Amino acid sequence: MNNIIKPEPTIIFIFGGSGDLANRKLIPALYNLWLDGNMPDKFRVVGLGRTKFTDDEYIREVNKGVNDYSRQKGSKDTWLKFTENVHYLVSDVFDDKSYKAMGKMITKAEKDFGAHPNVIFNLAIAPGLMDDVVTKLGESGICKDPECTRLVIEKPFGHDLESAVALNTLLKKYFDESQIYRIDHYLGKDAVQNILVFRFANLLFEPIWNNNYIEHVQITVSESIGVGDRGGYYDKSGALRDMIQNHVLQLLSFVAMEPPVSFESDEIRNRKVDVLRAMRRFKKEDIPMNAVRGQYSEGWAKGEKAKGYIEEVGKKTQTETFAAVKFHIDNWRWRGVPFYVRSGKRMPEKASVITIQFKSAPHQVFPEATATRVKPNRITINISPDTGIKIRFQSKRPGLDMMLNPVEMKFNYSETYTDKQPEAYETLLHDVMTADSTLFMRSDEVEAAWALLMPIITHWEDNLAYDFPNYAAGSSGPKPADALIAQDGFHWIS
Ligand code: BG6
């Protein structure tokens, strides 16, 4: 039994059809949806790009991505059947003829399907092309029907507040907000959506989810990999823009939001925007005490010698590969509870973890000698690679005496459920096809996140990081990040 909605007939155009994202994520996600019976009965996937592929050559190309990255491989037969619906259009984003050709493909699909299809344009393209593509799509007339036409915008959504506002303004010139799906793939992860279920489908946790009981919150999104061959993009971005502005602030919003009235898209997004708006704005002089940046030097990662960031990108650069920030949320629920977040590349492990650290029990009933190991309650929400939740509480150790010991109660997705978790992109693309924008970022959310970080971005741009590189590949980040949390008497929980 499930309540998965079957999408209406759909044609999906993938700008950047032969690019990395299409290969690693988009085509494998669509194939998995199809294998699981969750694609529309009638659909077409059209890769767009300048490379002169035929349909068959394109299908061979994306087959490599499926072999390397797909959750399920299917069989030769299933792949052949799926790819009957996969096409390629040699196109140039600057050329009107390409948009006319897309228009013709839609008309043909409508005739073949016997129904007007939903038309999805997935913009998996370099940020520099975004304005041109949006304008061309808007002016081409192929998006006339707002009910059926949707735009999927991949990150980065802008480079700063100004460019994000400009992109939103341009999008709104041609499209309604309901047609725009800004992707943050973290929201497609089951364990992230589970934060809402954990908080709002249970009675136990919400009454204590506030500053009376919670001492502080930590969010760590660490990666053991370096930037590899993504240096061209990454060096213009850095950890704050690449991870904190989107994924980390989205996690924080889920943890901190007020209970929504319903699971309706705008209701959820309103509550998230409330959090971002309540977050304390940094004054210039507050930044050194509240934000730390780092860049990795060479070191050892997972037992192997790893290059430093400068060697990887081939130039001396001020781009940060690590960022840690202490945030405050100025509202009734969170007043006085610091939220420490950090994200970095070339850290010891890949781990996305949220820690809710509770205060100590107000009164210690048990004699001190029995309670030497007592530790305050803690909820750990594992997003990846482990997915699940752990709750730490005290127990009595077995024996004639009364000795206390902290233990953990664990929920783990893979141990509890036999169903495989879909990849984030499967959930998100299915949501686009069924017009559910709950897990996508609204324009005001994106802008609020940029607005919050702009003072740090500006401060870092104006002040050189003289200590770069300041952490060794494979270590837990720069020393000042430890000081950031230690100044409040806490430490990062790994
Ligand atoms: C992307 C970032 O959005 O998220 C990458 O651009 C990062 O730099 C990736 O590696 C991490 O995603 P995940 O799902 O592997 O944690």
Short mmCIF file of C-alpha atoms and ligand atoms in Angstrom, two decimals:
data_model
loop_
_atom_site.label_atom_id
_atom_site.label_comp_id
_atom_site.label_asym_id
_atom_site.label_seq_id
_atom_site.Cartn_x
_atom_site.Cartn_y
_atom_site.Cartn_z
CA MET A 1 0.00 0.00 0.00
CA ASN A 2 1.34 3.41 -0.86
CA ASN A 3 -0.04 6.81 -1.68
CA ILE A 4 2.45 7.72 -4.38
CA ILE A 5 0.80 9.90 -6.99
CA LYS A 6 1.21 8.79 -10.59
CA PRO A 7 2.37 11.81 -12.63
CA GLU A 8 0.42 12.94 -15.69
CA PRO A 9 2.08 12.59 -19.14
CA THR A 10 5.29 14.59 -19.08
CA ILE A 11 8.10 15.75 -21.30
CA ILE A 12 11.33 16.69 -19.53
CA PHE A 13 13.97 18.79 -21.24
CA ILE A 14 17.37 18.62 -19.56
CA PHE A 15 19.54 21.62 -20.37
CA GLY A 16 23.07 20.36 -19.83
CA GLY A 17 21.83 16.94 -20.93
CA SER A 18 25.29 15.49 -21.37
CA GLY A 19 26.72 17.18 -18.30
CA ASP A 20 27.83 15.75 -15.01
CA LEU A 21 24.57 16.29 -13.11
CA ALA A 22 22.46 14.67 -15.81
CA ASN A 23 24.81 11.74 -15.95
CA ARG A 24 25.26 11.16 -12.23
CA LYS A 25 21.91 12.19 -10.82
CA LEU A 26 19.09 13.13 -13.21
CA ILE A 27 19.01 10.24 -15.68
CA PRO A 28 19.68 7.62 -12.95
CA ALA A 29 16.87 9.17 -10.86
CA LEU A 30 14.40 9.07 -13.76
CA TYR A 31 15.41 5.50 -14.56
CA ASN A 32 14.88 4.43 -10.95
CA LEU A 33 11.49 6.11 -10.86
CA TRP A 34 10.60 4.22 -14.01
CA LEU A 35 11.88 0.89 -12.62
CA ASP A 36 9.68 1.42 -9.57
CA GLY A 37 6.63 2.29 -11.67
CA ASN A 38 6.61 5.91 -10.60
CA MET A 39 7.13 7.62 -13.95
CA PRO A 40 4.11 8.77 -15.94
CA ASP A 41 2.66 6.13 -18.26
CA LYS A 42 3.58 8.43 -21.11
CA PHE A 43 6.75 10.46 -20.94
CA ARG A 44 9.73 11.69 -22.87
CA VAL A 45 13.16 12.74 -21.60
CA VAL A 46 15.08 15.02 -23.93
CA GLY A 47 18.74 15.77 -23.28
CA LEU A 48 19.86 19.11 -24.70
CA GLY A 49 23.41 20.06 -25.51
CA ARG A 50 25.84 21.27 -28.13
CA THR A 51 27.62 17.94 -28.60
CA LYS A 52 26.38 16.36 -31.81
CA PHE A 53 24.94 13.13 -30.41
CA THR A 54 22.29 11.05 -32.10
CA ASP A 55 19.64 9.60 -29.77
CA ASP A 56 21.52 6.30 -29.70
CA GLU A 57 24.85 7.92 -28.93
CA TYR A 58 23.26 9.95 -26.14
CA ILE A 59 21.64 6.86 -24.67
CA ARG A 60 25.00 5.07 -24.72
CA GLU A 61 26.55 8.09 -23.01
CA VAL A 62 24.02 8.27 -20.17
CA ASN A 63 24.15 4.51 -19.78
CA LYS A 64 27.64 4.99 -18.32
CA GLY A 65 26.16 7.22 -15.61
CA VAL A 66 23.51 4.63 -14.84
CA ASN A 67 26.12 1.88 -14.60
CA ASP A 68 28.28 3.94 -12.27
CA TYR A 69 25.76 5.80 -10.14
CA SER A 70 22.28 4.28 -10.33
CA ARG A 71 20.78 2.86 -7.15
CA GLN A 72 19.23 0.03 -9.17
CA LYS A 73 20.73 -1.24 -12.39
CA GLY A 74 17.73 -3.05 -13.88
CA SER A 75 18.46 -5.33 -16.83
CA LYS A 76 19.41 -4.80 -20.45
CA ASP A 77 15.75 -5.16 -21.36
CA THR A 78 14.50 -2.63 -18.81
CA TRP A 79 17.13 -0.15 -19.95
CA LEU A 80 16.11 -0.62 -23.60
CA LYS A 81 12.45 -0.17 -22.71
CA PHE A 82 13.14 2.95 -20.63
CA THR A 83 15.31 4.52 -23.29
CA GLU A 84 12.59 4.20 -25.93
CA ASN A 85 11.48 7.42 -24.22
CA VAL A 86 14.90 9.10 -24.18
CA HIS A 87 15.94 11.50 -26.93
CA TYR A 88 18.59 14.09 -27.62
CA LEU A 89 18.33 17.47 -29.27
CA VAL A 90 21.49 19.15 -30.48
CA SER A 91 20.89 22.69 -29.33
CA ASP A 92 22.43 26.01 -28.55
CA VAL A 93 20.97 27.92 -25.63
CA PHE A 94 21.52 31.22 -27.46
CA ASP A 95 19.77 30.15 -30.64
CA ASP A 96 16.00 30.69 -31.07
CA LYS A 97 15.87 27.73 -33.44
CA SER A 98 16.61 25.39 -30.53
CA TYR A 99 13.57 26.66 -28.62
CA LYS A 100 11.42 26.27 -31.75
CA ALA A 101 12.64 22.69 -32.04
CA MET A 102 11.61 22.09 -28.41
CA GLY A 103 8.19 23.57 -29.19
CA LYS A 104 7.81 21.09 -32.05
CA MET A 105 8.78 18.21 -29.77
CA ILE A 106 6.07 19.25 -27.33
CA THR A 107 3.47 19.39 -30.10
CA LYS A 108 4.54 15.96 -31.30
CA ALA A 109 4.42 14.55 -27.76
CA GLU A 110 0.93 15.97 -27.32
CA LYS A 111 -0.19 14.23 -30.50
CA ASP A 112 1.44 10.92 -29.55
CA PHE A 113 0.20 11.02 -25.94
CA GLY A 114 -3.31 12.16 -26.85
CA ALA A 115 -3.01 14.69 -24.03
CA HIS A 116 -1.20 17.95 -23.40
CA PRO A 117 1.87 16.93 -21.39
CA ASN A 118 3.39 18.64 -18.41
CA VAL A 119 6.52 20.29 -19.69
CA ILE A 120 9.54 20.42 -17.38
CA PHE A 121 12.69 22.34 -18.16
CA ASN A 122 15.54 21.21 -15.94
CA LEU A 123 18.25 23.84 -15.98
CA ALA A 124 21.38 21.85 -15.13
CA ILE A 125 23.61 24.56 -16.59
CA ALA A 126 26.46 26.84 -15.61
CA PRO A 127 25.22 29.87 -13.61
CA GLY A 128 26.49 32.18 -16.37
CA LEU A 129 23.92 30.78 -18.83
CA MET A 130 20.92 30.98 -16.52
CA ASP A 131 19.72 34.48 -17.47
CA ASP A 132 19.86 33.76 -21.19
CA VAL A 133 18.02 30.48 -20.92
CA VAL A 134 15.30 31.91 -18.66
CA THR A 135 14.82 34.86 -21.01
CA LYS A 136 14.76 32.70 -24.13
CA LEU A 137 12.30 30.27 -22.55
CA GLY A 138 10.13 33.14 -21.36
CA GLU A 139 10.08 34.82 -24.73
CA SER A 140 9.84 31.72 -26.87
CA GLY A 141 6.15 31.21 -26.15
CA ILE A 142 6.65 27.51 -25.36
CA CYS A 143 5.91 28.15 -21.69
CA LYS A 144 2.56 29.87 -22.25
CA ASP A 145 0.60 27.46 -20.12
CA PRO A 146 1.56 28.07 -16.46
CA GLU A 147 -0.48 25.08 -15.29
CA CYS A 148 1.69 22.62 -17.18
CA THR A 149 5.08 24.26 -17.54
CA ARG A 150 7.65 23.99 -14.77
CA LEU A 151 11.23 25.12 -14.38
CA VAL A 152 13.72 23.24 -12.23
CA ILE A 153 16.60 25.44 -11.15
CA GLU A 154 19.72 23.73 -9.90
CA LYS A 155 22.05 25.38 -7.44
CA PRO A 156 23.86 27.69 -7.12
CA PHE A 157 20.93 30.08 -6.97
CA GLY A 158 22.87 33.30 -7.31
CA HIS A 159 26.30 34.13 -6.03
CA ASP A 160 25.18 36.61 -3.41
CA LEU A 161 22.01 38.43 -2.38
CA GLU A 162 22.11 40.85 -5.27
CA SER A 163 22.46 38.20 -7.96
CA ALA A 164 19.82 35.99 -6.30
CA VAL A 165 17.34 38.90 -6.25
CA ALA A 166 18.17 39.65 -9.90
CA LEU A 167 17.57 36.02 -10.91
CA ASN A 168 14.30 35.91 -8.97
CA THR A 169 13.19 39.14 -10.64
CA LEU A 170 13.97 37.75 -14.05
CA LEU A 171 12.17 34.47 -13.32
CA LYS A 172 9.11 36.34 -12.08
CA LYS A 173 9.00 38.41 -15.23
CA TYR A 174 8.11 35.31 -17.21
CA PHE A 175 6.94 32.70 -14.71
CA ASP A 176 4.71 32.34 -11.72
CA GLU A 177 6.39 31.29 -8.45
CA SER A 178 4.31 28.09 -8.55
CA GLN A 179 6.14 27.07 -11.75
CA ILE A 180 9.62 27.41 -10.25
CA TYR A 181 11.31 24.53 -8.43
CA ARG A 182 14.61 25.61 -6.85
CA ILE A 183 16.46 22.46 -5.89
CA ASP A 184 18.26 21.85 -2.65
CA HIS A 185 18.91 18.15 -2.92
CA TYR A 186 19.20 17.79 0.88
CA LEU A 187 15.44 18.28 1.12
CA GLY A 188 14.93 15.19 -1.03
CA LYS A 189 16.66 12.99 1.55
CA ASP A 190 14.32 10.81 3.63
CA ALA A 191 16.28 11.51 6.80
CA VAL A 192 15.81 15.25 6.32
CA GLN A 193 12.06 14.97 5.79
CA ASN A 194 12.02 12.68 8.79
CA ILE A 195 13.02 15.64 10.99
CA LEU A 196 9.52 17.04 10.42
CA VAL A 197 7.91 13.68 11.14
CA PHE A 198 10.00 13.21 14.28
CA ARG A 199 9.09 16.64 15.56
CA PHE A 200 5.49 17.00 14.46
CA ALA A 201 4.04 13.47 14.39
CA ASN A 202 5.13 12.66 17.96
CA LEU A 203 4.01 14.14 21.21
CA LEU A 204 7.18 13.40 23.14
CA PHE A 205 9.67 15.82 21.68
CA GLU A 206 7.89 19.03 20.81
CA PRO A 207 7.16 20.11 24.41
CA ILE A 208 10.89 20.03 25.22
CA TRP A 209 12.05 21.43 21.86
CA ASN A 210 12.91 24.89 23.16
CA ASN A 211 15.27 27.00 25.22
CA ASN A 212 13.95 25.66 28.53
CA TYR A 213 15.45 22.27 27.80
CA ILE A 214 17.89 22.56 24.91
CA GLU A 215 21.35 23.88 25.66
CA HIS A 216 22.67 24.15 22.14
CA VAL A 217 22.37 22.66 18.66
CA GLN A 218 25.16 21.53 16.33
CA ILE A 219 25.01 20.83 12.64
CA THR A 220 28.01 19.25 10.95
CA VAL A 221 28.12 18.54 7.23
CA SER A 222 31.60 17.23 6.61
CA GLU A 223 33.10 15.53 3.60
CA SER A 224 36.28 13.51 3.32
CA ILE A 225 36.71 14.30 -0.37
CA GLY A 226 38.50 17.38 -1.67
CA VAL A 227 37.24 19.48 -4.57
CA GLY A 228 38.75 17.13 -7.15
CA ASP A 229 37.93 18.31 -10.66
CA ARG A 230 35.19 20.71 -9.48
CA GLY A 231 37.75 23.40 -8.64
CA GLY A 232 36.57 25.69 -11.44
CA TYR A 233 33.12 26.00 -9.87
CA TYR A 234 34.18 25.62 -6.26
CA ASP A 235 36.84 28.27 -6.25
CA LYS A 236 34.21 30.88 -7.09
CA SER A 237 32.00 29.57 -4.34
CA GLY A 238 33.60 28.22 -1.14
CA ALA A 239 32.08 26.39 1.81
CA LEU A 240 29.82 29.20 2.97
CA ARG A 241 28.10 29.59 -0.39
CA ASP A 242 28.32 25.96 -1.48
CA MET A 243 26.99 24.32 1.68
CA ILE A 244 25.96 26.69 4.48
CA GLN A 245 23.77 29.04 2.42
CA ASN A 246 21.63 26.15 1.25
CA HIS A 247 21.94 22.66 2.75
CA VAL A 248 22.99 23.64 6.26
CA LEU A 249 20.47 26.47 6.62
CA GLN A 250 17.74 24.19 5.31
CA LEU A 251 18.60 21.61 7.99
CA LEU A 252 18.64 24.35 10.59
CA SER A 253 15.23 25.61 9.45
CA PHE A 254 13.71 22.14 9.78
CA VAL A 255 15.12 21.82 13.30
CA ALA A 256 14.05 25.28 14.41
CA MET A 257 10.73 25.95 12.65
CA GLU A 258 7.45 26.33 14.48
CA PRO A 259 4.86 23.56 14.01
CA PRO A 260 3.06 24.05 10.71
CA VAL A 261 -0.72 23.93 10.60
CA SER A 262 -0.68 21.45 7.73
CA PHE A 263 1.75 19.72 5.42
CA GLU A 264 0.91 22.16 2.71
CA SER A 265 3.72 23.51 0.61
CA ASP A 266 3.47 27.20 1.43
CA GLU A 267 2.67 26.51 5.08
CA ILE A 268 5.93 24.58 5.50
CA ARG A 269 7.91 27.16 3.59
CA ASN A 270 6.40 30.04 5.56
CA ARG A 271 7.53 28.45 8.80
CA LYS A 272 11.05 27.97 7.40
CA VAL A 273 11.28 31.56 6.24
CA ASP A 274 10.20 32.65 9.73
CA VAL A 275 13.33 30.97 11.11
CA LEU A 276 15.65 32.58 8.60
CA ARG A 277 14.13 35.97 9.30
CA ALA A 278 14.47 35.51 13.05
CA MET A 279 18.17 34.70 12.81
CA ARG A 280 20.36 37.40 14.25
CA ARG A 281 22.10 39.58 11.66
CA PHE A 282 25.83 39.91 12.20
CA LYS A 283 27.40 43.29 12.65
CA LYS A 284 30.86 43.62 11.15
CA GLU A 285 32.54 43.64 14.53
CA ASP A 286 30.75 40.42 15.61
CA ILE A 287 31.99 38.32 12.73
CA PRO A 288 35.45 37.26 13.99
CA MET A 289 33.86 35.83 17.16
CA ASN A 290 31.06 34.05 15.29
CA ALA A 291 32.43 32.84 11.98
CA VAL A 292 35.57 30.89 11.13
CA ARG A 293 36.94 29.94 7.73
CA GLY A 294 39.53 27.38 6.75
CA GLN A 295 41.36 25.97 3.79
CA TYR A 296 43.02 22.56 3.68
CA SER A 297 46.67 21.97 3.08
CA GLU A 298 48.08 18.62 2.02
CA GLY A 299 47.63 15.82 4.48
CA TRP A 300 46.35 12.28 4.83
CA ALA A 301 42.79 11.42 3.96
CA LYS A 302 41.57 7.91 4.67
CA GLY A 303 45.14 6.60 4.75
CA GLU A 304 46.15 8.20 1.46
CA LYS A 305 48.27 11.21 0.79
CA ALA A 306 45.96 14.08 -0.20
CA LYS A 307 46.85 17.27 -2.03
CA GLY A 308 46.21 20.67 -0.55
CA TYR A 309 43.45 22.83 -2.01
CA ILE A 310 45.91 25.23 -3.63
CA GLU A 311 47.60 22.36 -5.46
CA GLU A 312 44.20 21.02 -6.55
CA VAL A 313 43.03 24.28 -8.08
CA GLY A 314 46.52 25.20 -9.25
CA LYS A 315 46.67 28.72 -7.82
CA LYS A 316 46.92 30.61 -4.58
CA THR A 317 43.40 31.48 -3.55
CA GLN A 318 41.39 32.87 -0.66
CA THR A 319 38.46 30.50 -1.15
CA GLU A 320 37.45 28.74 2.06
CA THR A 321 36.96 24.97 2.03
CA PHE A 322 35.67 25.01 5.59
CA ALA A 323 33.28 27.35 7.38
CA ALA A 324 31.88 27.33 10.89
CA VAL A 325 29.33 29.81 12.18
CA LYS A 326 27.58 30.37 15.48
CA PHE A 327 24.02 31.54 14.87
CA HIS A 328 21.31 32.81 17.16
CA ILE A 329 17.60 32.75 16.51
CA ASP A 330 15.89 35.66 18.16
CA ASN A 331 12.44 34.35 18.96
CA TRP A 332 10.67 32.97 22.03
CA ARG A 333 11.54 29.36 21.37
CA TRP A 334 15.25 29.76 20.74
CA ARG A 335 16.36 32.86 22.57
CA GLY A 336 19.75 32.04 24.16
CA VAL A 337 20.28 28.71 22.36
CA PRO A 338 23.35 28.86 20.11
CA PHE A 339 23.27 26.95 16.83
CA TYR A 340 26.80 25.96 15.82
CA VAL A 341 27.16 24.85 12.23
CA ARG A 342 30.20 23.75 10.28
CA SER A 343 30.92 22.30 6.91
CA GLY A 344 34.15 21.42 5.22
CA LYS A 345 35.91 19.35 2.64
CA ARG A 346 38.79 17.00 3.42
CA MET A 347 37.61 16.36 6.93
CA PRO A 348 38.07 12.88 8.47
CA GLU A 349 34.64 11.50 7.54
CA LYS A 350 31.67 12.13 5.32
CA ALA A 351 28.91 12.85 7.80
CA SER A 352 25.83 15.04 7.94
CA VAL A 353 24.72 15.09 11.55
CA ILE A 354 22.49 17.26 13.71
CA THR A 355 22.99 17.17 17.46
CA ILE A 356 20.39 18.48 19.87
CA GLN A 357 22.16 18.84 23.20
CA PHE A 358 19.85 19.07 26.21
CA LYS A 359 20.65 20.77 29.49
CA SER A 360 21.50 18.74 32.58
CA ALA A 361 18.65 17.54 34.76
CA PRO A 362 17.86 20.38 37.16
CA HIS A 363 18.46 18.36 40.30
CA GLN A 364 20.69 15.36 40.87
CA VAL A 365 18.77 12.83 42.95
CA PHE A 366 21.40 10.10 42.92
CA PRO A 367 24.49 10.23 45.12
CA GLU A 368 27.42 11.75 43.32
CA ALA A 369 29.48 8.56 43.52
CA THR A 370 26.82 6.63 41.57
CA ALA A 371 26.41 9.26 38.96
CA THR A 372 29.93 10.02 37.84
CA ARG A 373 29.15 9.06 34.27
CA VAL A 374 25.87 10.91 33.99
CA LYS A 375 25.63 12.87 30.80
CA PRO A 376 22.80 15.14 29.75
CA ASN A 377 20.30 13.89 27.18
CA ARG A 378 21.18 14.22 23.56
CA ILE A 379 19.33 13.57 20.31
CA THR A 380 21.50 12.83 17.31
CA ILE A 381 19.90 13.01 13.89
CA ASN A 382 22.01 11.27 11.26
CA ILE A 383 21.30 12.42 7.74
CA SER A 384 24.10 10.60 5.91
CA PRO A 385 25.78 8.25 5.36
CA ASP A 386 23.98 6.71 8.35
CA THR A 387 20.34 7.62 8.42
CA GLY A 388 18.46 7.55 11.65
CA ILE A 389 18.11 8.98 15.12
CA LYS A 390 19.78 8.24 18.44
CA ILE A 391 18.56 9.33 21.85
CA ARG A 392 20.94 9.31 24.78
CA PHE A 393 19.59 8.85 28.26
CA GLN A 394 20.73 7.47 31.62
CA SER A 395 20.25 3.87 32.67
CA LYS A 396 20.97 1.86 35.77
CA ARG A 397 23.86 -0.47 35.23
CA PRO A 398 23.14 -4.09 36.14
CA GLY A 399 24.23 -4.99 39.65
CA LEU A 400 23.30 -4.80 43.28
CA ASP A 401 24.42 -1.24 43.53
CA MET A 402 22.92 1.87 41.98
CA MET A 403 25.31 2.97 39.26
CA LEU A 404 24.23 5.20 36.40
CA ASN A 405 25.42 4.97 32.85
CA PRO A 406 24.40 6.77 29.64
CA VAL A 407 22.97 4.53 26.91
CA GLU A 408 21.54 5.11 23.46
CA MET A 409 18.25 4.19 21.89
CA LYS A 410 18.74 3.91 18.15
CA PHE A 411 16.53 4.08 15.10
CA ASN A 412 18.30 3.23 11.90
CA TYR A 413 16.57 3.30 8.51
CA SER A 414 18.40 0.33 7.04
CA GLU A 415 17.78 -1.87 10.09
CA THR A 416 14.13 -0.88 10.45
CA TYR A 417 12.91 -0.80 6.87
CA THR A 418 13.46 -3.28 4.10
CA ASP A 419 12.36 -0.73 1.49
CA LYS A 420 15.35 0.95 -0.09
CA GLN A 421 15.54 4.68 0.35
CA PRO A 422 15.18 6.56 -2.92
CA GLU A 423 17.93 8.94 -3.96
CA ALA A 424 17.10 12.56 -3.19
CA TYR A 425 16.70 13.36 -6.89
CA GLU A 426 14.09 10.63 -7.33
CA THR A 427 11.89 12.23 -4.70
CA LEU A 428 12.47 15.73 -6.01
CA LEU A 429 11.88 14.96 -9.69
CA HIS A 430 8.73 13.03 -8.82
CA ASP A 431 7.55 16.04 -6.81
CA VAL A 432 8.16 18.32 -9.79
CA MET A 433 6.16 15.98 -12.03
CA THR A 434 3.28 15.98 -9.54
CA ALA A 435 3.55 19.74 -8.91
CA ASP A 436 4.40 19.48 -5.22
CA SER A 437 6.75 22.30 -4.25
CA THR A 438 6.99 21.59 -0.51
CA LEU A 439 10.60 20.45 -0.76
CA PHE A 440 11.77 23.30 -2.97
CA MET A 441 13.07 26.69 -1.97
CA ARG A 442 10.81 29.64 -2.51
CA SER A 443 12.28 32.94 -3.69
CA ASP A 444 11.94 34.62 -0.28
CA GLU A 445 13.69 31.69 1.41
CA VAL A 446 16.69 31.87 -0.89
CA GLU A 447 16.93 35.62 -0.44
CA ALA A 448 16.60 35.41 3.35
CA ALA A 449 19.45 32.87 3.46
CA TRP A 450 21.68 35.11 1.36
CA ALA A 451 20.75 38.18 3.40
CA LEU A 452 21.80 36.38 6.58
CA LEU A 453 25.21 35.43 5.20
CA MET A 454 26.06 38.60 3.30
CA PRO A 455 27.84 40.32 6.22
CA ILE A 456 30.17 37.31 6.59
CA ILE A 457 30.75 37.04 2.85
CA THR A 458 31.60 40.74 2.63
CA HIS A 459 33.78 40.68 5.71
CA TRP A 460 35.76 37.71 4.43
CA GLU A 461 36.16 39.29 1.01
CA ASP A 462 37.41 42.51 2.58
CA ASN A 463 39.85 40.80 4.96
CA LEU A 464 42.45 38.37 3.73
CA ALA A 465 42.83 35.07 5.59
CA TYR A 466 46.53 35.32 6.39
CA ASP A 467 46.60 31.88 7.98
CA PHE A 468 45.45 29.95 4.85
CA PRO A 469 45.90 27.03 4.46
CA ASN A 470 45.06 26.42 8.10
CA TYR A 471 44.02 22.79 8.44
CA ALA A 472 45.58 19.61 7.14
CA ALA A 473 43.58 17.42 4.78
CA GLY A 474 42.03 14.66 6.88
CA SER A 475 41.85 16.74 10.06
CA SER A 476 38.73 18.14 11.70
CA GLY A 477 39.15 21.69 10.49
CA PRO A 478 41.06 24.73 11.68
CA LYS A 479 41.82 25.32 15.36
CA PRO A 480 39.81 28.57 15.53
CA ALA A 481 36.68 26.50 14.77
CA ASP A 482 37.28 24.59 18.01
CA ALA A 483 37.75 27.90 19.80
CA LEU A 484 34.47 29.19 18.34
CA ILE A 485 32.52 26.60 20.30
CA ALA A 486 34.96 26.22 23.22
CA GLN A 487 34.50 29.88 24.15
CA ASP A 488 30.97 28.86 25.26
CA GLY A 489 32.20 25.81 27.15
CA PHE A 490 31.19 23.22 24.50
CA HIS A 491 33.02 21.12 21.95
CA TRP A 492 32.19 19.74 18.53
CA ILE A 493 30.60 16.33 18.81
CA SER A 494 31.94 13.92 16.23
C1 BG6 B 1 26.56 19.85 -3.26
C2 BG6 B 1 27.83 20.64 -3.16
O1 BG6 B 1 25.45 20.70 -3.24
O2 BG6 B 1 26.48 18.96 -2.16
C3 BG6 B 1 29.02 19.72 -3.14
O3 BG6 B 1 27.93 21.51 -4.28
C4 BG6 B 1 28.88 18.68 -2.05
O4 BG6 B 1 30.23 20.46 -2.96
C5 BG6 B 1 27.52 18.00 -2.12
O5 BG6 B 1 29.91 17.73 -2.23
C6 BG6 B 1 27.29 17.11 -0.91
O6 BG6 B 1 26.10 16.40 -1.06
P1 BG6 B 1 25.86 15.03 -0.33
O7 BG6 B 1 24.45 14.65 -0.65
O8 BG6 B 1 26.87 14.07 -0.89
O9 BG6 B 1 26.09 15.28 1.14
#
